[in-house]
Amino acid sequence: MDYRALHRRSIDDPSGFWGEQSQQIAWMRAPTQVLAQDENGADRWFVDGLLNTCDLAVDQHVRAGRGECTAVLYDSPVTGTQARISYATLQQRVASIAGGLRALGVERGDRVVIYMPMVPEALMAMLACARLGAVHVVVFGGFAAPELAIRIDSVAPKVLLTASCGIEPKGVVPYQPMVDEALRRAAHPPSQCVVLQRPQALFELQADRDLDWHDFESAASPVEPVPVAATDPLYILHTSGTTGRPKGVVRDNGGHAVALTYSMGAIYAMNPGDVYWAASDIGWVVGHSYIVYGPLLAGCTTVLYEGKPVGTPDASAFWRVISEHRVQAFFTAPTAFRAIKKADPEARAMRPHDLSSLRHLFLAGERLDPPTYEWLRTHLDVPVLDHWWQTETGWAIAANPAGLALQPSKPGSATFPAPGFNVQVLDSQGAPLPTGETGNITIRRPLPPGCLPTLWNDHPRCQAAYFERYPGHYLTGDGGHFDADGYLFVMGRTDDVINVAGHRLSTGEMEEVVARHPAVAECAVVGVQDDLKGQLPLGLVVLKDGADIDPAQLQSELVQQVREAIGPIACFRTALVVERLPKTRSGKVLRNVLRKIADGEPHPPPPTIDDPAILEEIETVLENRLLREKG
């Protein structure tokens, strides 16, 4: 079927479309009601169905005779270890871990916090919770104690699963100080902790609280998958909120399983036995959807990578993994490739590696800027596919559907809305905007399966944050537009629009222009307060390794580039060279923090920041600029 006709049907007849897709998974009791609304008025999918997500991701493949096929490829350059885990072995270990949790009193509906690095046991812990019908709450390994404590109190878990340490290129990160402090702070700490000891740093177990993971798992009696309702929560994943209190996004079992199974074929063109790699972390939504659940639901081999794009050991890291493990679809964030491009502008580290297995490269997590897109297209002979989604949706809102009908790509565009997503661009009053005009991107209800039905224990906040401003629509918080061919261009968060002398301008568009300069590895443009204009754009630029250009000359050239591409109306006058940009651990540039620094506002390091020391470097650069201007 033609993509457009398929998408149209998914919008005109969502129950019929998703009812058909639901037949692709093995229900324990197939649903008879595809779409309904709950007591809060939220859309719920497959309400009377019964299933178990772990059974679908693991056991069904063993039953089908594929037990010896590789489920997980663990590749850890930071420890120099690799492992292949078959579906049969995965089933055995997950069943035992689930048995160990049950012995600690964990039952269907109970919460379990998982605070672990990128090791196979972390993935197994998630699946073990799903096997019991318990709700896992993954917290990024290495988050500071206050953030871990906040998430513990949010969900009141029965058990905490953790490890003795994480390992970063800079060294070992012991987890015990964070765990002990978080449990001391928490009002609702779990009574039991299970600790995976890693040889790089041991955890001093407390006799009344802590269990050794090996003893916990080996002594357990394995359990079978527990049937749960399609609308039962599978997991809670906290995402940042404007108040500083994280929002606990709830993902249900049924809609999630149907949506991710569908997406693995329709969006990523993957089949059972194919090797899929998402270079993310289980602490983020990409790790949940496309390191753990999506590939395993589809019977693929998933790569679990404990390393970085550069520094483990160098800019060849990604190419080595693709070549060595014969990866067919690779998914990461644009920032990873900007780091690689900075360290290796000519992609020389790619050349020794055989990348012939790779069929598609997928990018998401932030806007794929055209210069990075063009660099990848120059050096890789595969489709480079931008797609756009959020923690709240769990899978792609817009994508180039490689498994349906691959479309010509347009730099800067996430291509078309995925089936099930009725994407609109509205003005501030809620009226649809014409082609080419940038506005607020929304999704008309019902949201397709896999999207959040609510926030944990706080539906009023869910309603206020996402559904109140435009009744009948989900507010994405991103701005963008459709072009004449129906391609969607997502230009960035709506708070990344600045007002210069009454003109609303996209900083994402300016970043696109700045990033085209041959000396620029990556950049951020933010709006800073100005007495005359209201706001003015400020560019912060990271140079490619080996770039030799005078900062004054660079600023002059960038000002001219923006003037030619956008016009004098942009008032782009300042571009400062910095060593690096502040980012979250998932690679997103912290533009709101940059704005605060530039405006002299308080800017405590957010818990998601990768390295707080970067903020002092940025402050020094901006202070020196102000001193020069005053001088």
mmCIF file with all atom_site columns, N, CA and C in Angstrom, residues 107-161:
data_model
loop_
_atom_site.group_PDB
_atom_site.id
_atom_site.type_symbol
_atom_site.label_atom_id
_atom_site.label_alt_id
_atom_site.label_comp_id
_atom_site.label_asym_id
_atom_site.label_entity_id
_atom_site.label_seq_id
_atom_site.pdbx_PDB_ins_code
_atom_site.Cartn_x
_atom_site.Cartn_y
_atom_site.Cartn_z
_atom_site.occupancy
_atom_site.B_iso_or_equiv
_atom_site.pdbx_formal_charge
_atom_site.auth_seq_id
_atom_site.auth_comp_id
_atom_site.auth_asym_id
_atom_site.auth_atom_id
_atom_site.pdbx_PDB_model_num
ATOM 1   N N  . GLU A 1 107 ? 5.593  -8.330  43.442 1.00 0.00 ? 107 GLU A N  1
ATOM 2   C CA . GLU A 1 107 ? 4.471  -8.920  42.721 1.00 0.00 ? 107 GLU A CA 1
ATOM 3   C C  . GLU A 1 107 ? 3.985  -7.951  41.645 1.00 0.00 ? 107 GLU A C  1
ATOM 4   N N  . ARG A 1 108 ? 2.989  -8.396  40.907 1.00 0.00 ? 108 ARG A N  1
ATOM 5   C CA . ARG A 1 108 ? 2.400  -7.578  39.848 1.00 0.00 ? 108 ARG A CA 1
ATOM 6   C C  . ARG A 1 108 ? 2.001  -6.205  40.388 1.00 0.00 ? 108 ARG A C  1
ATOM 7   N N  . GLY A 1 109 ? 2.421  -5.159  39.698 1.00 0.00 ? 109 GLY A N  1
ATOM 8   C CA . GLY A 1 109 ? 2.087  -3.788  40.075 1.00 0.00 ? 109 GLY A CA 1
ATOM 9   C C  . GLY A 1 109 ? 3.075  -3.115  40.991 1.00 0.00 ? 109 GLY A C  1
ATOM 10  N N  . ASP A 1 110 ? 3.955  -3.899  41.652 1.00 0.00 ? 110 ASP A N  1
ATOM 11  C CA . ASP A 1 110 ? 4.980  -3.293  42.501 1.00 0.00 ? 110 ASP A CA 1
ATOM 12  C C  . ASP A 1 110 ? 6.042  -2.608  41.641 1.00 0.00 ? 110 ASP A C  1
ATOM 13  N N  . ARG A 1 111 ? 6.717  -1.616  42.210 1.00 0.00 ? 111 ARG A N  1
ATOM 14  C CA . ARG A 1 111 ? 7.765  -0.906  41.483 1.00 0.00 ? 111 ARG A CA 1
ATOM 15  C C  . ARG A 1 111 ? 9.145  -1.374  41.926 1.00 0.00 ? 111 ARG A C  1
ATOM 16  N N  . VAL A 1 112 ? 10.053 -1.427  40.952 1.00 0.00 ? 112 VAL A N  1
ATOM 17  C CA . VAL A 1 112 ? 11.448 -1.787  41.189 1.00 0.00 ? 112 VAL A CA 1
ATOM 18  C C  . VAL A 1 112 ? 12.315 -0.725  40.516 1.00 0.00 ? 112 VAL A C  1
ATOM 19  N N  . VAL A 1 113 ? 13.201 -0.084  41.275 1.00 0.00 ? 113 VAL A N  1
ATOM 20  C CA . VAL A 1 113 ? 14.117 0.906   40.696 1.00 0.00 ? 113 VAL A CA 1
ATOM 21  C C  . VAL A 1 113 ? 15.388 0.190   40.241 1.00 0.00 ? 113 VAL A C  1
ATOM 22  N N  . ILE A 1 114 ? 15.820 0.493   39.030 1.00 0.00 ? 114 ILE A N  1
ATOM 23  C CA . ILE A 1 114 ? 17.035 -0.078  38.438 1.00 0.00 ? 114 ILE A CA 1
ATOM 24  C C  . ILE A 1 114 ? 18.022 1.068   38.208 1.00 0.00 ? 114 ILE A C  1
ATOM 25  N N  . TYR A 1 115 ? 19.156 1.009   38.902 1.00 0.00 ? 115 TYR A N  1
ATOM 26  C CA . TYR A 1 115 ? 20.174 2.071   38.850 1.00 0.00 ? 115 TYR A CA 1
ATOM 27  C C  . TYR A 1 115 ? 21.482 1.382   38.478 1.00 0.00 ? 115 TYR A C  1
ATOM 28  N N  . MET A 1 116 ? 21.701 1.223   37.156 1.00 0.00 ? 116 MET A N  1
ATOM 29  C CA . MET A 1 116 ? 22.782 0.362   36.702 1.00 0.00 ? 116 MET A CA 1
ATOM 30  C C  . MET A 1 116 ? 23.460 0.917   35.455 1.00 0.00 ? 116 MET A C  1
ATOM 31  N N  . PRO A 1 117 ? 24.699 0.493   35.222 1.00 0.00 ? 117 PRO A N  1
ATOM 32  C CA . PRO A 1 117 ? 25.392 0.863   33.977 1.00 0.00 ? 117 PRO A CA 1
ATOM 33  C C  . PRO A 1 117 ? 24.940 -0.035  32.839 1.00 0.00 ? 117 PRO A C  1
ATOM 34  N N  . MET A 1 118 ? 25.599 0.102   31.708 1.00 0.00 ? 118 MET A N  1
ATOM 35  C CA . MET A 1 118 ? 25.231 -0.647  30.495 1.00 0.00 ? 118 MET A CA 1
ATOM 36  C C  . MET A 1 118 ? 25.851 -2.039  30.528 1.00 0.00 ? 118 MET A C  1
ATOM 37  N N  . VAL A 1 119 ? 25.252 -2.900  31.332 1.00 0.00 ? 119 VAL A N  1
ATOM 38  C CA . VAL A 1 119 ? 25.692 -4.287  31.452 1.00 0.00 ? 119 VAL A CA 1
ATOM 39  C C  . VAL A 1 119 ? 24.496 -5.183  31.170 1.00 0.00 ? 119 VAL A C  1
ATOM 40  N N  . PRO A 1 120 ? 24.707 -6.440  30.756 1.00 0.00 ? 120 PRO A N  1
ATOM 41  C CA . PRO A 1 120 ? 23.573 -7.310  30.427 1.00 0.00 ? 120 PRO A CA 1
ATOM 42  C C  . PRO A 1 120 ? 22.574 -7.466  31.559 1.00 0.00 ? 120 PRO A C  1
ATOM 43  N N  . GLU A 1 121 ? 23.050 -7.455  32.808 1.00 0.00 ? 121 GLU A N  1
ATOM 44  C CA . GLU A 1 121 ? 22.131 -7.623  33.932 1.00 0.00 ? 121 GLU A CA 1
ATOM 45  C C  . GLU A 1 121 ? 21.109 -6.495  34.026 1.00 0.00 ? 121 GLU A C  1
ATOM 46  N N  . ALA A 1 122 ? 21.447 -5.318  33.520 1.00 0.00 ? 122 ALA A N  1
ATOM 47  C CA . ALA A 1 122 ? 20.489 -4.213  33.534 1.00 0.00 ? 122 ALA A CA 1
ATOM 48  C C  . ALA A 1 122 ? 19.317 -4.521  32.611 1.00 0.00 ? 122 ALA A C  1
ATOM 49  N N  . LEU A 1 123 ? 19.620 -4.982  31.425 1.00 0.00 ? 123 LEU A N  1
ATOM 50  C CA . LEU A 1 123 ? 18.584 -5.387  30.475 1.00 0.00 ? 123 LEU A CA 1
ATOM 51  C C  . LEU A 1 123 ? 17.764 -6.543  31.043 1.00 0.00 ? 123 LEU A C  1
ATOM 52  N N  . MET A 1 124 ? 18.440 -7.518  31.649 1.00 0.00 ? 124 MET A N  1
ATOM 53  C CA . MET A 1 124 ? 17.742 -8.657  32.244 1.00 0.00 ? 124 MET A CA 1
ATOM 54  C C  . MET A 1 124 ? 16.832 -8.220  33.385 1.00 0.00 ? 124 MET A C  1
ATOM 55  N N  . ALA A 1 125 ? 17.259 -7.242  34.162 1.00 0.00 ? 125 ALA A N  1
ATOM 56  C CA . ALA A 1 125 ? 16.447 -6.747  35.261 1.00 0.00 ? 125 ALA A CA 1
ATOM 57  C C  . ALA A 1 125 ? 15.141 -6.148  34.752 1.00 0.00 ? 125 ALA A C  1
ATOM 58  N N  . MET A 1 126 ? 15.217 -5.380  33.660 1.00 0.00 ? 126 MET A N  1
ATOM 59  C CA . MET A 1 126 ? 14.005 -4.805  33.077 1.00 0.00 ? 126 MET A CA 1
ATOM 60  C C  . MET A 1 126 ? 13.041 -5.909  32.645 1.00 0.00 ? 126 MET A C  1
ATOM 61  N N  . LEU A 1 127 ? 13.576 -6.908  31.952 1.00 0.00 ? 127 LEU A N  1
ATOM 62  C CA . LEU A 1 127 ? 12.738 -8.004  31.471 1.00 0.00 ? 127 LEU A CA 1
ATOM 63  C C  . LEU A 1 127 ? 12.172 -8.824  32.624 1.00 0.00 ? 127 LEU A C  1
ATOM 64  N N  . ALA A 1 128 ? 12.955 -8.990  33.688 1.00 0.00 ? 128 ALA A N  1
ATOM 65  C CA . ALA A 1 128 ? 12.479 -9.753  34.844 1.00 0.00 ? 128 ALA A CA 1
ATOM 66  C C  . ALA A 1 128 ? 11.293 -9.050  35.509 1.00 0.00 ? 128 ALA A C  1
ATOM 67  N N  . CYS A 1 129 ? 11.361 -7.729  35.611 1.00 0.00 ? 129 CYS A N  1
ATOM 68  C CA . CYS A 1 129 ? 10.218 -6.988  36.142 1.00 0.00 ? 129 CYS A CA 1
ATOM 69  C C  . CYS A 1 129 ? 8.990  -7.201  35.261 1.00 0.00 ? 129 CYS A C  1
ATOM 70  N N  . ALA A 1 130 ? 9.181  -7.081  33.949 1.00 0.00 ? 130 ALA A N  1
ATOM 71  C CA . ALA A 1 130 ? 8.070  -7.290  33.019 1.00 0.00 ? 130 ALA A CA 1
ATOM 72  C C  . ALA A 1 130 ? 7.496  -8.698  33.163 1.00 0.00 ? 130 ALA A C  1
ATOM 73  N N  . ARG A 1 131 ? 8.359  -9.673  33.415 1.00 0.00 ? 131 ARG A N  1
ATOM 74  C CA . ARG A 1 131 ? 7.917  -11.072 33.556 1.00 0.00 ? 131 ARG A CA 1
ATOM 75  C C  . ARG A 1 131 ? 6.962  -11.236 34.741 1.00 0.00 ? 131 ARG A C  1
ATOM 76  N N  . LEU A 1 132 ? 7.215  -10.480 35.807 1.00 0.00 ? 132 LEU A N  1
ATOM 77  C CA . LEU A 1 132 ? 6.381  -10.542 37.008 1.00 0.00 ? 132 LEU A CA 1
ATOM 78  C C  . LEU A 1 132 ? 5.149  -9.648  36.931 1.00 0.00 ? 132 LEU A C  1
ATOM 79  N N  . GLY A 1 133 ? 5.105  -8.765  35.926 1.00 0.00 ? 133 GLY A N  1
ATOM 80  C CA . GLY A 1 133 ? 4.075  -7.744  35.923 1.00 0.00 ? 133 GLY A CA 1
ATOM 81  C C  . GLY A 1 133 ? 4.398  -6.597  36.852 1.00 0.00 ? 133 GLY A C  1
ATOM 82  N N  . ALA A 1 134 ? 5.645  -6.562  37.351 1.00 0.00 ? 134 ALA A N  1
ATOM 83  C CA . ALA A 1 134 ? 6.103  -5.423  38.157 1.00 0.00 ? 134 ALA A CA 1
ATOM 84  C C  . ALA A 1 134 ? 6.477  -4.271  37.233 1.00 0.00 ? 134 ALA A C  1
ATOM 85  N N  . VAL A 1 135 ? 6.591  -3.095  37.796 1.00 0.00 ? 135 VAL A N  1
ATOM 86  C CA . VAL A 1 135 ? 6.835  -1.875  37.022 1.00 0.00 ? 135 VAL A CA 1
ATOM 87  C C  . VAL A 1 135 ? 8.279  -1.437  37.249 1.00 0.00 ? 135 VAL A C  1
ATOM 88  N N  . HIS A 1 136 ? 9.092  -1.459  36.198 1.00 0.00 ? 136 HIS A N  1
ATOM 89  C CA . HIS A 1 136 ? 10.470 -1.024  36.403 1.00 0.00 ? 136 HIS A CA 1
ATOM 90  C C  . HIS A 1 136 ? 10.614 0.476   36.208 1.00 0.00 ? 136 HIS A C  1
ATOM 91  N N  . VAL A 1 137 ? 11.521 1.028   36.996 1.00 0.00 ? 137 VAL A N  1
ATOM 92  C CA . VAL A 1 137 ? 11.803 2.464   36.979 1.00 0.00 ? 137 VAL A CA 1
ATOM 93  C C  . VAL A 1 137 ? 13.316 2.588   36.839 1.00 0.00 ? 137 VAL A C  1
ATOM 94  N N  . VAL A 1 138 ? 13.788 2.781   35.623 1.00 0.00 ? 138 VAL A N  1
ATOM 95  C CA . VAL A 1 138 ? 15.224 2.857   35.372 1.00 0.00 ? 138 VAL A CA 1
ATOM 96  C C  . VAL A 1 138 ? 15.697 4.286   35.609 1.00 0.00 ? 138 VAL A C  1
ATOM 97  N N  . VAL A 1 139 ? 16.746 4.412   36.404 1.00 0.00 ? 139 VAL A N  1
ATOM 98  C CA . VAL A 1 139 ? 17.384 5.707   36.658 1.00 0.00 ? 139 VAL A CA 1
ATOM 99  C C  . VAL A 1 139 ? 18.784 5.630   36.066 1.00 0.00 ? 139 VAL A C  1
ATOM 100 N N  . PHE A 1 140 ? 19.135 6.600   35.278 1.00 0.00 ? 140 PHE A N  1
ATOM 101 C CA . PHE A 1 140 ? 20.442 6.608   34.609 1.00 0.00 ? 140 PHE A CA 1
ATOM 102 C C  . PHE A 1 140 ? 21.558 6.354   35.615 1.00 0.00 ? 140 PHE A C  1
ATOM 103 N N  . GLY A 1 141 ? 22.379 5.345   35.365 1.00 0.00 ? 141 GLY A N  1
ATOM 104 C CA . GLY A 1 141 ? 23.465 4.996   36.269 1.00 0.00 ? 141 GLY A CA 1
ATOM 105 C C  . GLY A 1 141 ? 24.459 6.140   36.418 1.00 0.00 ? 141 GLY A C  1
ATOM 106 N N  . GLY A 1 142 ? 24.688 6.584   37.617 1.00 0.00 ? 142 GLY A N  1
ATOM 107 C CA . GLY A 1 142 ? 25.585 7.702   37.857 1.00 0.00 ? 142 GLY A CA 1
ATOM 108 C C  . GLY A 1 142 ? 24.873 8.998   38.172 1.00 0.00 ? 142 GLY A C  1
ATOM 109 N N  . PHE A 1 143 ? 23.528 9.025   38.047 1.00 0.00 ? 143 PHE A N  1
ATOM 110 C CA . PHE A 1 143 ? 22.790 10.206  38.494 1.00 0.00 ? 143 PHE A CA 1
ATOM 111 C C  . PHE A 1 143 ? 23.145 10.491  39.949 1.00 0.00 ? 143 PHE A C  1
ATOM 112 N N  . ALA A 1 144 ? 23.201 11.756  40.304 1.00 0.00 ? 144 ALA A N  1
ATOM 113 C CA . ALA A 1 144 ? 23.555 12.148  41.667 1.00 0.00 ? 144 ALA A CA 1
ATOM 114 C C  . ALA A 1 144 ? 22.503 11.665  42.661 1.00 0.00 ? 144 ALA A C  1
ATOM 115 N N  . ALA A 1 145 ? 22.914 11.564  43.924 1.00 0.00 ? 145 ALA A N  1
ATOM 116 C CA . ALA A 1 145 ? 22.051 11.032  44.979 1.00 0.00 ? 145 ALA A CA 1
ATOM 117 C C  . ALA A 1 145 ? 20.715 11.767  45.100 1.00 0.00 ? 145 ALA A C  1
ATOM 118 N N  . PRO A 1 146 ? 20.682 13.111  45.054 1.00 0.00 ? 146 PRO A N  1
ATOM 119 C CA . PRO A 1 146 ? 19.380 13.774  45.180 1.00 0.00 ? 146 PRO A CA 1
ATOM 120 C C  . PRO A 1 146 ? 18.396 13.369  44.091 1.00 0.00 ? 146 PRO A C  1
ATOM 121 N N  . GLU A 1 147 ? 18.900 13.199  42.857 1.00 0.00 ? 147 GLU A N  1
ATOM 122 C CA . GLU A 1 147 ? 18.015 12.811  41.757 1.00 0.00 ? 147 GLU A CA 1
ATOM 123 C C  . GLU A 1 147 ? 17.527 11.384  41.912 1.00 0.00 ? 147 GLU A C  1
ATOM 124 N N  . LEU A 1 148 ? 18.408 10.496  42.359 1.00 0.00 ? 148 LEU A N  1
ATOM 125 C CA . LEU A 1 148 ? 17.989 9.129   42.618 1.00 0.00 ? 148 LEU A CA 1
ATOM 126 C C  . LEU A 1 148 ? 16.952 9.107   43.741 1.00 0.00 ? 148 LEU A C  1
ATOM 127 N N  . ALA A 1 149 ? 17.155 9.882   44.778 1.00 0.00 ? 149 ALA A N  1
ATOM 128 C CA . ALA A 1 149 ? 16.212 9.926   45.902 1.00 0.00 ? 149 ALA A CA 1
ATOM 129 C C  . ALA A 1 149 ? 14.841 10.434  45.457 1.00 0.00 ? 149 ALA A C  1
ATOM 130 N N  . ILE A 1 150 ? 14.823 11.456  44.608 1.00 0.00 ? 150 ILE A N  1
ATOM 131 C CA . ILE A 1 150 ? 13.550 12.003  44.113 1.00 0.00 ? 150 ILE A CA 1
ATOM 132 C C  . ILE A 1 150 ? 12.764 10.927  43.378 1.00 0.00 ? 150 ILE A C  1
ATOM 133 N N  . ARG A 1 151 ? 13.449 10.147  42.543 1.00 0.00 ? 151 ARG A N  1
ATOM 134 C CA . ARG A 1 151 ? 12.777 9.114   41.766 1.00 0.00 ? 151 ARG A CA 1
ATOM 135 C C  . ARG A 1 151 ? 12.327 7.951   42.648 1.00 0.00 ? 151 ARG A C  1
ATOM 136 N N  . ILE A 1 152 ? 13.116 7.641   43.667 1.00 0.00 ? 152 ILE A N  1
ATOM 137 C CA . ILE A 1 152 ? 12.698 6.613   44.624 1.00 0.00 ? 152 ILE A CA 1
ATOM 138 C C  . ILE A 1 152 ? 11.416 7.041   45.321 1.00 0.00 ? 152 ILE A C  1
ATOM 139 N N  . ASP A 1 153 ? 11.362 8.261   45.783 1.00 0.00 ? 153 ASP A N  1
ATOM 140 C CA . ASP A 1 153 ? 10.164 8.734   46.483 1.00 0.00 ? 153 ASP A CA 1
ATOM 141 C C  . ASP A 1 153 ? 8.969  8.866   45.550 1.00 0.00 ? 153 ASP A C  1
ATOM 142 N N  . SER A 1 154 ? 9.233  9.122   44.275 1.00 0.00 ? 154 SER A N  1
ATOM 143 C CA . SER A 1 154 ? 8.143  9.231   43.299 1.00 0.00 ? 154 SER A CA 1
ATOM 144 C C  . SER A 1 154 ? 7.374  7.928   43.165 1.00 0.00 ? 154 SER A C  1
ATOM 145 N N  . VAL A 1 155 ? 8.076  6.784   43.283 1.00 0.00 ? 155 VAL A N  1
ATOM 146 C CA . VAL A 1 155 ? 7.440  5.500   42.964 1.00 0.00 ? 155 VAL A CA 1
ATOM 147 C C  . VAL A 1 155 ? 7.371  4.531   44.143 1.00 0.00 ? 155 VAL A C  1
ATOM 148 N N  . ALA A 1 156 ? 8.049  4.821   45.261 1.00 0.00 ? 156 ALA A N  1
ATOM 149 C CA . ALA A 1 156 ? 8.045  3.960   46.457 1.00 0.00 ? 156 ALA A CA 1
ATOM 150 C C  . ALA A 1 156 ? 8.327  2.500   46.097 1.00 0.00 ? 156 ALA A C  1
ATOM 151 N N  . PRO A 1 157 ? 9.543  2.188   45.640 1.00 0.00 ? 157 PRO A N  1
ATOM 152 C CA . PRO A 1 157 ? 9.831  0.831   45.165 1.00 0.00 ? 157 PRO A CA 1
ATOM 153 C C  . PRO A 1 157 ? 9.995  -0.170  46.306 1.00 0.00 ? 157 PRO A C  1
ATOM 154 N N  . LYS A 1 158 ? 9.751  -1.442  45.980 1.00 0.00 ? 158 LYS A N  1
ATOM 155 C CA . LYS A 1 158 ? 10.021 -2.503  46.951 1.00 0.00 ? 158 LYS A CA 1
ATOM 156 C C  . LYS A 1 158 ? 11.495 -2.867  46.976 1.00 0.00 ? 158 LYS A C  1
ATOM 157 N N  . VAL A 1 159 ? 12.165 -2.766  45.818 1.00 0.00 ? 159 VAL A N  1
ATOM 158 C CA . VAL A 1 159 ? 13.553 -3.220  45.698 1.00 0.00 ? 159 VAL A CA 1
ATOM 159 C C  . VAL A 1 159 ? 14.321 -2.233  44.830 1.00 0.00 ? 159 VAL A C  1
ATOM 160 N N  . LEU A 1 160 ? 15.604 -2.070  45.122 1.00 0.00 ? 160 LEU A N  1
ATOM 161 C CA . LEU A 1 160 ? 16.537 -1.329  44.265 1.00 0.00 ? 160 LEU A CA 1
ATOM 162 C C  . LEU A 1 160 ? 17.556 -2.317  43.710 1.00 0.00 ? 160 LEU A C  1
ATOM 163 N N  . LEU A 1 161 ? 17.685 -2.369  42.395 1.00 0.00 ? 161 LEU A N  1
ATOM 164 C CA . LEU A 1 161 ? 18.705 -3.174  41.739 1.00 0.00 ? 161 LEU A CA 1
ATOM 165 C C  . LEU A 1 161 ? 19.805 -2.239  41.269 1.00 0.00 ? 161 LEU A C  1
#
